[in-house]
Short mmCIF file of N, CA and C in Angstrom, two decimals:
data_model
loop_
_atom_site.label_atom_id
_atom_site.label_comp_id
_atom_site.label_asym_id
_atom_site.label_seq_id
_atom_site.Cartn_x
_atom_site.Cartn_y
_atom_site.Cartn_z
N UNK K 12 127.85 129.39 106.16
CA UNK K 12 126.82 128.51 105.63
C UNK K 12 125.97 129.31 104.64
N UNK K 13 125.72 128.74 103.51
CA UNK K 13 124.99 129.39 102.42
C UNK K 13 123.49 129.08 102.49
N UNK K 14 122.67 130.06 102.12
CA UNK K 14 121.22 129.85 102.07
C UNK K 14 120.89 128.98 100.87
N UNK K 15 120.05 127.97 101.10
CA UNK K 15 119.61 127.07 100.04
C UNK K 15 118.11 127.30 99.85
N UNK K 16 117.70 127.33 98.58
CA UNK K 16 116.30 127.59 98.24
C UNK K 16 115.61 126.31 97.78
N UNK K 17 114.37 126.17 98.18
CA UNK K 17 113.54 125.02 97.81
C UNK K 17 113.27 125.07 96.32
N UNK K 18 113.55 123.99 95.62
CA UNK K 18 113.38 123.98 94.16
C UNK K 18 112.24 123.07 93.68
N UNK K 19 111.62 122.34 94.60
CA UNK K 19 110.58 121.39 94.20
C UNK K 19 109.20 122.03 94.29
N UNK K 20 108.40 121.82 93.27
CA UNK K 20 107.04 122.35 93.27
C UNK K 20 106.15 121.52 94.19
N UNK K 21 105.13 122.14 94.77
CA UNK K 21 104.19 121.36 95.58
C UNK K 21 103.37 120.44 94.68
N UNK K 22 102.93 119.34 95.24
CA UNK K 22 102.05 118.40 94.54
C UNK K 22 100.66 118.55 95.16
N UNK K 23 99.69 118.96 94.38
CA UNK K 23 98.31 119.08 94.87
C UNK K 23 97.39 119.33 93.70
N UNK K 24 96.10 119.13 93.94
CA UNK K 24 95.06 119.54 92.99
C UNK K 24 93.79 119.83 93.79
N UNK K 25 92.71 120.09 93.10
CA UNK K 25 91.46 120.47 93.77
C UNK K 25 90.90 119.35 94.64
N UNK K 26 91.31 118.11 94.39
CA UNK K 26 90.82 116.97 95.16
C UNK K 26 91.66 116.65 96.38
N UNK K 27 92.71 117.40 96.63
CA UNK K 27 93.57 117.14 97.79
C UNK K 27 92.78 117.39 99.07
N UNK K 28 92.90 116.48 100.03
CA UNK K 28 92.18 116.59 101.29
C UNK K 28 93.12 116.69 102.49
N UNK K 29 94.36 116.24 102.34
CA UNK K 29 95.35 116.42 103.39
C UNK K 29 96.61 116.99 102.77
N UNK K 30 97.38 117.66 103.60
CA UNK K 30 98.67 118.20 103.18
C UNK K 30 99.73 117.57 104.07
N UNK K 31 100.68 116.87 103.47
CA UNK K 31 101.80 116.29 104.20
C UNK K 31 103.02 117.15 103.92
N UNK K 32 103.66 117.60 105.00
CA UNK K 32 104.81 118.50 104.88
C UNK K 32 106.05 117.90 105.51
N UNK K 33 107.12 117.88 104.73
CA UNK K 33 108.43 117.61 105.28
C UNK K 33 109.03 118.93 105.73
N UNK K 34 110.28 118.91 106.15
CA UNK K 34 110.93 120.14 106.57
C UNK K 34 111.52 120.87 105.38
N UNK K 35 112.45 120.21 104.67
CA UNK K 35 113.17 120.79 103.54
C UNK K 35 113.77 119.62 102.77
N UNK K 36 113.84 119.70 101.44
CA UNK K 36 114.35 118.55 100.68
C UNK K 36 115.81 118.24 101.01
N UNK K 37 116.10 116.96 101.13
CA UNK K 37 117.48 116.52 101.36
C UNK K 37 118.31 116.75 100.10
N UNK K 38 119.63 116.69 100.22
CA UNK K 38 120.46 116.80 99.01
C UNK K 38 120.09 115.75 97.96
N UNK K 39 119.77 114.52 98.38
CA UNK K 39 119.38 113.47 97.42
C UNK K 39 118.08 113.83 96.72
N UNK K 40 117.12 114.35 97.47
CA UNK K 40 115.84 114.75 96.87
C UNK K 40 116.03 115.90 95.89
N UNK K 41 116.86 116.86 96.27
CA UNK K 41 117.12 117.99 95.36
C UNK K 41 117.81 117.50 94.09
N UNK K 42 118.72 116.55 94.22
CA UNK K 42 119.43 116.01 93.05
C UNK K 42 118.47 115.23 92.14
N UNK K 43 117.52 114.50 92.73
CA UNK K 43 116.56 113.72 91.95
C UNK K 43 115.41 114.56 91.42
N UNK K 44 115.19 115.71 92.05
CA UNK K 44 114.09 116.57 91.63
C UNK K 44 112.74 116.12 92.14
N UNK K 45 112.74 115.35 93.25
CA UNK K 45 111.47 114.93 93.84
C UNK K 45 111.66 114.61 95.31
N UNK K 46 110.53 114.48 96.01
CA UNK K 46 110.51 114.33 97.45
C UNK K 46 110.93 112.94 97.92
N UNK K 47 111.55 112.91 99.10
CA UNK K 47 111.93 111.67 99.78
C UNK K 47 112.75 110.77 98.85
N UNK K 48 113.82 111.34 98.32
CA UNK K 48 114.64 110.65 97.33
C UNK K 48 115.74 109.78 97.89
N UNK K 49 116.04 109.88 99.18
CA UNK K 49 117.09 109.04 99.75
C UNK K 49 116.62 107.59 99.71
N UNK K 50 117.45 106.67 99.22
CA UNK K 50 117.01 105.28 99.08
C UNK K 50 116.62 104.61 100.40
N UNK K 51 117.12 105.12 101.53
CA UNK K 51 116.77 104.53 102.82
C UNK K 51 115.61 105.24 103.51
N UNK K 52 115.08 106.30 102.89
CA UNK K 52 113.92 106.97 103.46
C UNK K 52 112.70 106.07 103.23
N UNK K 53 111.90 105.91 104.26
CA UNK K 53 110.79 104.95 104.21
C UNK K 53 109.45 105.58 103.84
N UNK K 54 109.44 106.86 103.46
CA UNK K 54 108.18 107.56 103.20
C UNK K 54 107.31 106.84 102.17
N UNK K 55 107.85 106.55 101.00
CA UNK K 55 107.04 105.98 99.93
C UNK K 55 106.59 104.56 100.27
N UNK K 56 107.44 103.81 100.95
CA UNK K 56 107.08 102.45 101.36
C UNK K 56 105.95 102.49 102.40
N UNK K 57 106.09 103.38 103.38
CA UNK K 57 105.06 103.52 104.41
C UNK K 57 103.73 103.97 103.80
N UNK K 58 103.78 105.01 102.99
CA UNK K 58 102.56 105.55 102.40
C UNK K 58 101.85 104.50 101.54
N UNK K 59 102.60 103.80 100.70
CA UNK K 59 101.96 102.79 99.85
C UNK K 59 101.38 101.65 100.69
N UNK K 60 102.04 101.30 101.78
CA UNK K 60 101.53 100.26 102.68
C UNK K 60 100.22 100.70 103.32
N UNK K 61 100.20 101.90 103.86
CA UNK K 61 99.01 102.43 104.54
C UNK K 61 97.84 102.58 103.56
N UNK K 62 98.14 102.99 102.34
CA UNK K 62 97.10 103.20 101.33
C UNK K 62 96.73 101.91 100.59
N UNK K 63 97.45 100.83 100.88
CA UNK K 63 97.27 99.55 100.20
C UNK K 63 97.41 99.72 98.69
N UNK K 64 98.47 100.39 98.31
CA UNK K 64 98.79 100.66 96.91
C UNK K 64 100.12 99.99 96.58
N UNK K 65 100.36 99.66 95.31
CA UNK K 65 101.69 99.16 94.93
C UNK K 65 102.75 100.24 95.20
N UNK K 66 103.94 99.81 95.57
CA UNK K 66 105.03 100.74 95.85
C UNK K 66 105.38 101.50 94.57
N UNK K 67 105.21 102.82 94.56
CA UNK K 67 105.57 103.58 93.36
C UNK K 67 107.08 103.72 93.26
N UNK K 68 107.60 103.60 92.05
CA UNK K 68 109.05 103.70 91.88
C UNK K 68 109.46 104.93 91.07
N UNK K 69 108.64 105.35 90.15
CA UNK K 69 108.99 106.53 89.34
C UNK K 69 108.34 107.78 89.94
N UNK K 70 108.85 108.92 89.54
CA UNK K 70 108.26 110.19 89.98
C UNK K 70 106.80 110.27 89.53
N UNK K 71 106.53 109.83 88.31
CA UNK K 71 105.16 109.87 87.79
C UNK K 71 104.22 109.00 88.62
N UNK K 72 104.69 107.80 89.01
CA UNK K 72 103.86 106.91 89.83
C UNK K 72 103.61 107.50 91.21
N UNK K 73 104.63 108.12 91.79
CA UNK K 73 104.49 108.74 93.11
C UNK K 73 103.49 109.89 93.06
N UNK K 74 103.64 110.76 92.07
CA UNK K 74 102.73 111.89 91.91
C UNK K 74 101.30 111.39 91.69
N UNK K 75 101.14 110.39 90.85
CA UNK K 75 99.80 109.85 90.55
C UNK K 75 99.15 109.26 91.80
N UNK K 76 99.93 108.53 92.61
CA UNK K 76 99.37 107.95 93.84
C UNK K 76 98.90 109.05 94.78
N UNK K 77 99.71 110.08 94.95
CA UNK K 77 99.33 111.19 95.84
C UNK K 77 98.02 111.82 95.38
N UNK K 78 97.95 112.19 94.12
CA UNK K 78 96.77 112.89 93.62
C UNK K 78 95.53 111.99 93.60
N UNK K 79 95.73 110.74 93.25
CA UNK K 79 94.61 109.78 93.21
C UNK K 79 93.99 109.61 94.60
N UNK K 80 94.82 109.70 95.64
CA UNK K 80 94.35 109.46 97.00
C UNK K 80 94.05 110.74 97.78
N UNK K 81 94.15 111.91 97.14
CA UNK K 81 93.78 113.16 97.81
C UNK K 81 94.85 113.72 98.72
N UNK K 82 96.11 113.46 98.40
CA UNK K 82 97.22 113.89 99.24
C UNK K 82 98.03 114.98 98.54
N UNK K 83 98.15 116.12 99.21
CA UNK K 83 99.05 117.18 98.76
C UNK K 83 100.38 116.99 99.49
N UNK K 84 101.48 117.33 98.83
CA UNK K 84 102.80 117.12 99.41
C UNK K 84 103.69 118.31 99.12
N UNK K 85 104.37 118.78 100.15
CA UNK K 85 105.33 119.87 100.01
C UNK K 85 106.22 119.87 101.23
N UNK K 86 106.95 120.94 101.43
CA UNK K 86 107.81 121.11 102.59
C UNK K 86 107.47 122.42 103.27
N UNK K 87 107.76 122.50 104.55
CA UNK K 87 107.47 123.71 105.32
C UNK K 87 108.32 124.88 104.85
N UNK K 88 109.60 124.62 104.61
CA UNK K 88 110.53 125.72 104.36
C UNK K 88 110.78 126.01 102.89
N UNK K 89 110.77 127.30 102.56
CA UNK K 89 111.12 127.77 101.22
C UNK K 89 112.62 127.96 101.09
N UNK K 90 113.26 128.30 102.19
CA UNK K 90 114.72 128.47 102.19
C UNK K 90 115.23 128.35 103.62
N UNK K 91 116.51 128.04 103.71
CA UNK K 91 117.17 127.95 105.01
C UNK K 91 118.66 127.75 104.80
N UNK K 92 119.38 127.83 105.87
CA UNK K 92 120.77 127.41 105.89
C UNK K 92 120.77 126.05 106.57
N UNK K 93 121.37 125.06 105.91
CA UNK K 93 121.34 123.69 106.41
C UNK K 93 122.63 122.98 106.03
N UNK K 94 123.07 122.10 106.90
CA UNK K 94 124.24 121.27 106.62
C UNK K 94 123.74 119.89 106.23
N UNK K 95 123.99 119.48 104.99
CA UNK K 95 123.55 118.17 104.51
C UNK K 95 122.05 118.04 104.58
N UNK K 96 121.61 116.94 105.22
CA UNK K 96 120.18 116.68 105.36
C UNK K 96 119.73 116.78 106.82
N UNK K 97 120.59 117.29 107.68
CA UNK K 97 120.31 117.33 109.11
C UNK K 97 119.38 118.48 109.47
N UNK K 98 118.11 118.16 109.75
CA UNK K 98 117.15 119.19 110.15
C UNK K 98 117.63 119.97 111.37
N UNK K 99 118.39 119.30 112.22
CA UNK K 99 118.88 119.96 113.44
C UNK K 99 119.87 121.08 113.16
N UNK K 100 120.40 121.13 111.94
CA UNK K 100 121.38 122.17 111.59
C UNK K 100 120.74 123.39 110.94
N UNK K 101 119.43 123.43 110.82
CA UNK K 101 118.74 124.51 110.10
C UNK K 101 118.85 125.84 110.85
N UNK K 102 119.20 126.87 110.07
CA UNK K 102 119.24 128.26 110.57
C UNK K 102 118.52 129.14 109.55
N UNK K 103 118.03 130.27 110.00
CA UNK K 103 117.37 131.27 109.15
C UNK K 103 116.26 130.68 108.28
N UNK K 104 115.31 129.95 108.88
CA UNK K 104 114.24 129.34 108.09
C UNK K 104 113.22 130.36 107.60
N UNK K 105 112.76 130.17 106.37
CA UNK K 105 111.69 130.99 105.78
C UNK K 105 110.63 130.01 105.27
N UNK K 106 109.39 130.21 105.67
CA UNK K 106 108.31 129.29 105.31
C UNK K 106 107.84 129.48 103.87
N UNK K 107 107.37 128.39 103.28
CA UNK K 107 106.68 128.46 102.00
C UNK K 107 105.33 129.16 102.20
N UNK K 108 104.76 129.65 101.11
CA UNK K 108 103.43 130.26 101.13
C UNK K 108 102.42 129.18 100.75
N UNK K 109 101.61 128.76 101.70
CA UNK K 109 100.65 127.69 101.48
C UNK K 109 99.31 128.17 100.96
N UNK K 110 99.15 129.48 100.78
CA UNK K 110 97.88 130.06 100.34
C UNK K 110 97.34 129.41 99.07
N UNK K 111 98.15 129.19 98.03
CA UNK K 111 97.59 128.58 96.81
C UNK K 111 97.01 127.18 97.04
N UNK K 112 97.63 126.40 97.91
CA UNK K 112 97.11 125.05 98.18
C UNK K 112 95.78 125.14 98.91
N UNK K 113 95.72 125.98 99.95
CA UNK K 113 94.48 126.10 100.72
C UNK K 113 93.36 126.74 99.90
N UNK K 114 93.71 127.57 98.93
CA UNK K 114 92.70 128.19 98.06
C UNK K 114 92.15 127.19 97.04
N UNK K 115 92.99 126.27 96.59
CA UNK K 115 92.60 125.34 95.53
C UNK K 115 91.91 124.09 96.04
N UNK K 116 92.21 123.70 97.28
CA UNK K 116 91.73 122.41 97.78
C UNK K 116 91.10 122.55 99.16
N UNK K 117 90.22 121.62 99.47
CA UNK K 117 89.58 121.56 100.78
C UNK K 117 90.47 120.71 101.70
N UNK K 118 91.53 121.32 102.19
CA UNK K 118 92.48 120.60 103.05
C UNK K 118 91.85 120.42 104.43
N UNK K 119 91.68 119.17 104.82
CA UNK K 119 91.04 118.84 106.09
C UNK K 119 92.03 118.74 107.24
N UNK K 120 93.29 118.43 106.93
CA UNK K 120 94.30 118.30 107.98
C UNK K 120 95.69 118.47 107.38
N UNK K 121 96.58 119.04 108.19
CA UNK K 121 97.98 119.19 107.81
C UNK K 121 98.80 118.25 108.69
N UNK K 122 99.61 117.42 108.05
CA UNK K 122 100.49 116.49 108.74
C UNK K 122 101.93 116.87 108.45
N UNK K 123 102.81 116.61 109.40
CA UNK K 123 104.24 116.81 109.15
C UNK K 123 104.95 115.47 109.33
N UNK K 124 106.05 115.32 108.62
CA UNK K 124 106.84 114.09 108.72
C UNK K 124 108.01 114.32 109.67
N UNK K 125 107.67 114.59 110.91
CA UNK K 125 108.69 114.75 111.93
C UNK K 125 108.46 115.97 112.80
N UNK K 126 109.13 115.97 113.95
CA UNK K 126 108.96 117.05 114.94
C UNK K 126 109.53 118.38 114.47
N UNK K 127 110.63 118.36 113.72
CA UNK K 127 111.23 119.63 113.29
C UNK K 127 110.30 120.33 112.30
N UNK K 128 109.72 119.58 111.37
CA UNK K 128 108.76 120.16 110.43
C UNK K 128 107.56 120.73 111.19
N UNK K 129 107.08 120.01 112.19
CA UNK K 129 105.94 120.48 113.00
C UNK K 129 106.30 121.77 113.73
N UNK K 130 107.49 121.82 114.29
CA UNK K 130 107.94 123.01 115.02
C UNK K 130 107.98 124.22 114.09
N UNK K 131 108.58 124.06 112.91
CA UNK K 131 108.67 125.20 111.98
C UNK K 131 107.31 125.60 111.44
N UNK K 132 106.45 124.62 111.14
CA UNK K 132 105.12 124.96 110.62
C UNK K 132 104.33 125.74 111.66
N UNK K 133 104.34 125.27 112.89
CA UNK K 133 103.61 125.94 113.97
C UNK K 133 104.17 127.34 114.23
N UNK K 134 105.48 127.44 114.29
CA UNK K 134 106.12 128.72 114.61
C UNK K 134 106.02 129.73 113.47
N UNK K 135 106.27 129.30 112.25
CA UNK K 135 106.34 130.24 111.13
C UNK K 135 104.98 130.49 110.48
N UNK K 136 104.07 129.54 110.57
CA UNK K 136 102.78 129.67 109.90
C UNK K 136 101.64 129.95 110.87
N UNK K 137 101.89 129.77 112.14
CA UNK K 137 100.88 130.07 113.15
C UNK K 137 99.70 129.14 113.15
N UNK K 138 99.87 127.94 112.61
CA UNK K 138 98.78 126.97 112.54
C UNK K 138 99.21 125.67 113.18
N UNK K 139 98.22 124.90 113.60
CA UNK K 139 98.50 123.60 114.17
C UNK K 139 98.64 122.54 113.09
N UNK K 140 99.19 121.41 113.48
CA UNK K 140 99.36 120.30 112.55
C UNK K 140 99.40 119.01 113.36
N UNK K 141 99.34 117.90 112.65
CA UNK K 141 99.46 116.59 113.26
C UNK K 141 100.84 116.06 112.91
N UNK K 142 101.62 115.79 113.92
CA UNK K 142 103.00 115.38 113.71
C UNK K 142 103.09 113.85 113.61
N UNK K 143 103.56 113.39 112.46
CA UNK K 143 103.83 111.97 112.25
C UNK K 143 105.32 111.72 112.52
N UNK K 144 105.70 110.49 112.80
CA UNK K 144 107.13 110.20 112.98
C UNK K 144 107.89 110.38 111.67
N UNK K 145 109.14 110.74 111.78
CA UNK K 145 109.97 110.91 110.60
C UNK K 145 110.25 109.56 109.93
N UNK K 146 110.10 109.51 108.59
CA UNK K 146 110.44 108.28 107.87
C UNK K 146 111.91 108.23 107.46
N UNK K 147 112.69 109.21 107.88
CA UNK K 147 114.08 109.33 107.43
C UNK K 147 114.96 108.24 108.02
N UNK K 148 116.09 107.97 107.38
CA UNK K 148 117.03 106.98 107.90
C UNK K 148 117.52 107.31 109.32
N UNK K 149 117.47 108.59 109.69
CA UNK K 149 117.89 108.99 111.04
C UNK K 149 116.95 108.45 112.11
N UNK K 150 115.74 108.04 111.72
CA UNK K 150 114.75 107.49 112.65
C UNK K 150 114.61 105.98 112.46
N UNK K 151 115.71 105.33 112.11
CA UNK K 151 115.64 103.89 111.79
C UNK K 151 115.36 103.02 113.01
N UNK K 152 115.45 103.59 114.22
CA UNK K 152 115.15 102.80 115.43
C UNK K 152 113.67 102.45 115.50
N UNK K 153 112.81 103.24 114.86
CA UNK K 153 111.37 102.94 114.87
C UNK K 153 111.10 101.83 113.86
N UNK K 154 110.53 100.72 114.32
CA UNK K 154 110.23 99.63 113.39
C UNK K 154 109.24 100.08 112.31
N UNK K 155 109.35 99.46 111.15
CA UNK K 155 108.47 99.80 110.03
C UNK K 155 107.00 99.65 110.43
N UNK K 156 106.67 98.61 111.15
CA UNK K 156 105.27 98.37 111.53
C UNK K 156 104.72 99.52 112.38
N UNK K 157 105.54 100.05 113.28
CA UNK K 157 105.11 101.17 114.13
C UNK K 157 104.96 102.45 113.31
N UNK K 158 105.87 102.63 112.36
CA UNK K 158 105.80 103.81 111.48
C UNK K 158 104.52 103.76 110.64
N UNK K 159 104.25 102.60 110.06
CA UNK K 159 103.04 102.44 109.24
C UNK K 159 101.78 102.65 110.09
N UNK K 160 101.78 102.13 111.30
CA UNK K 160 100.61 102.31 112.18
C UNK K 160 100.38 103.79 112.48
N UNK K 161 101.45 104.54 112.72
CA UNK K 161 101.32 105.98 112.99
C UNK K 161 100.76 106.71 111.77
N UNK K 162 101.18 106.31 110.58
CA UNK K 162 100.74 106.99 109.36
C UNK K 162 99.29 106.66 109.00
N UNK K 163 98.71 105.66 109.64
CA UNK K 163 97.29 105.37 109.42
C UNK K 163 96.41 106.53 109.89
N UNK K 164 96.98 107.46 110.64
CA UNK K 164 96.23 108.64 111.10
C UNK K 164 95.72 109.49 109.94
N UNK K 165 96.31 109.34 108.76
CA UNK K 165 95.87 110.13 107.60
C UNK K 165 94.56 109.62 107.01
N UNK K 166 94.27 108.35 107.22
CA UNK K 166 93.16 107.71 106.51
C UNK K 166 91.80 108.36 106.70
N UNK K 167 91.40 108.75 107.90
CA UNK K 167 90.05 109.33 108.05
C UNK K 167 89.86 110.64 107.27
N UNK K 168 90.92 111.30 106.93
CA UNK K 168 90.82 112.60 106.27
C UNK K 168 90.80 112.50 104.74
N UNK K 169 91.12 111.36 104.21
CA UNK K 169 91.28 111.24 102.76
C UNK K 169 89.95 111.16 102.02
N UNK K 170 90.02 111.47 100.76
CA UNK K 170 88.86 111.46 99.88
C UNK K 170 88.18 110.10 99.88
N UNK K 171 88.97 109.03 99.79
CA UNK K 171 88.44 107.67 99.78
C UNK K 171 89.13 106.88 100.89
N UNK K 172 88.71 107.08 102.14
CA UNK K 172 89.38 106.36 103.23
C UNK K 172 89.18 104.86 103.12
N UNK K 173 90.16 104.13 103.59
CA UNK K 173 90.07 102.67 103.62
C UNK K 173 89.16 102.25 104.77
N UNK K 174 88.55 101.08 104.67
CA UNK K 174 87.68 100.61 105.75
C UNK K 174 88.48 100.31 107.02
#
């Protein structure tokens, strides 16, 4: 198994208030050059629902929604050995360096999009996080309404929380 390196830049600015971390970009995301690129991944649909924003379709719209709402986005791992998109197949994980994000922004909370991301963040970075359910197609048994309800946990931490 070959080591794969993370090629996507983090999304953040000085107004970011939360950091949402996936584990590692899927092959579809790496091919598209942006996060949560699998057409059946529910991340963008869930986030836009929770934020009461129109569903972003382009990379520019997704990036703009994140920054407008105070959300930083990246992945826990800088490199790993992985088979396809299966987080369970990860070996030899190396964490990203989050120092630039924490130096630039007043991050109030770190969230992960699944248990594997939470496990690697806690183990490799030595910090706690709030684990959200995975929006991936592998977690399709969770109804959309339950997924959206779980993601409402981000709202109190945002720059402009919803009522």
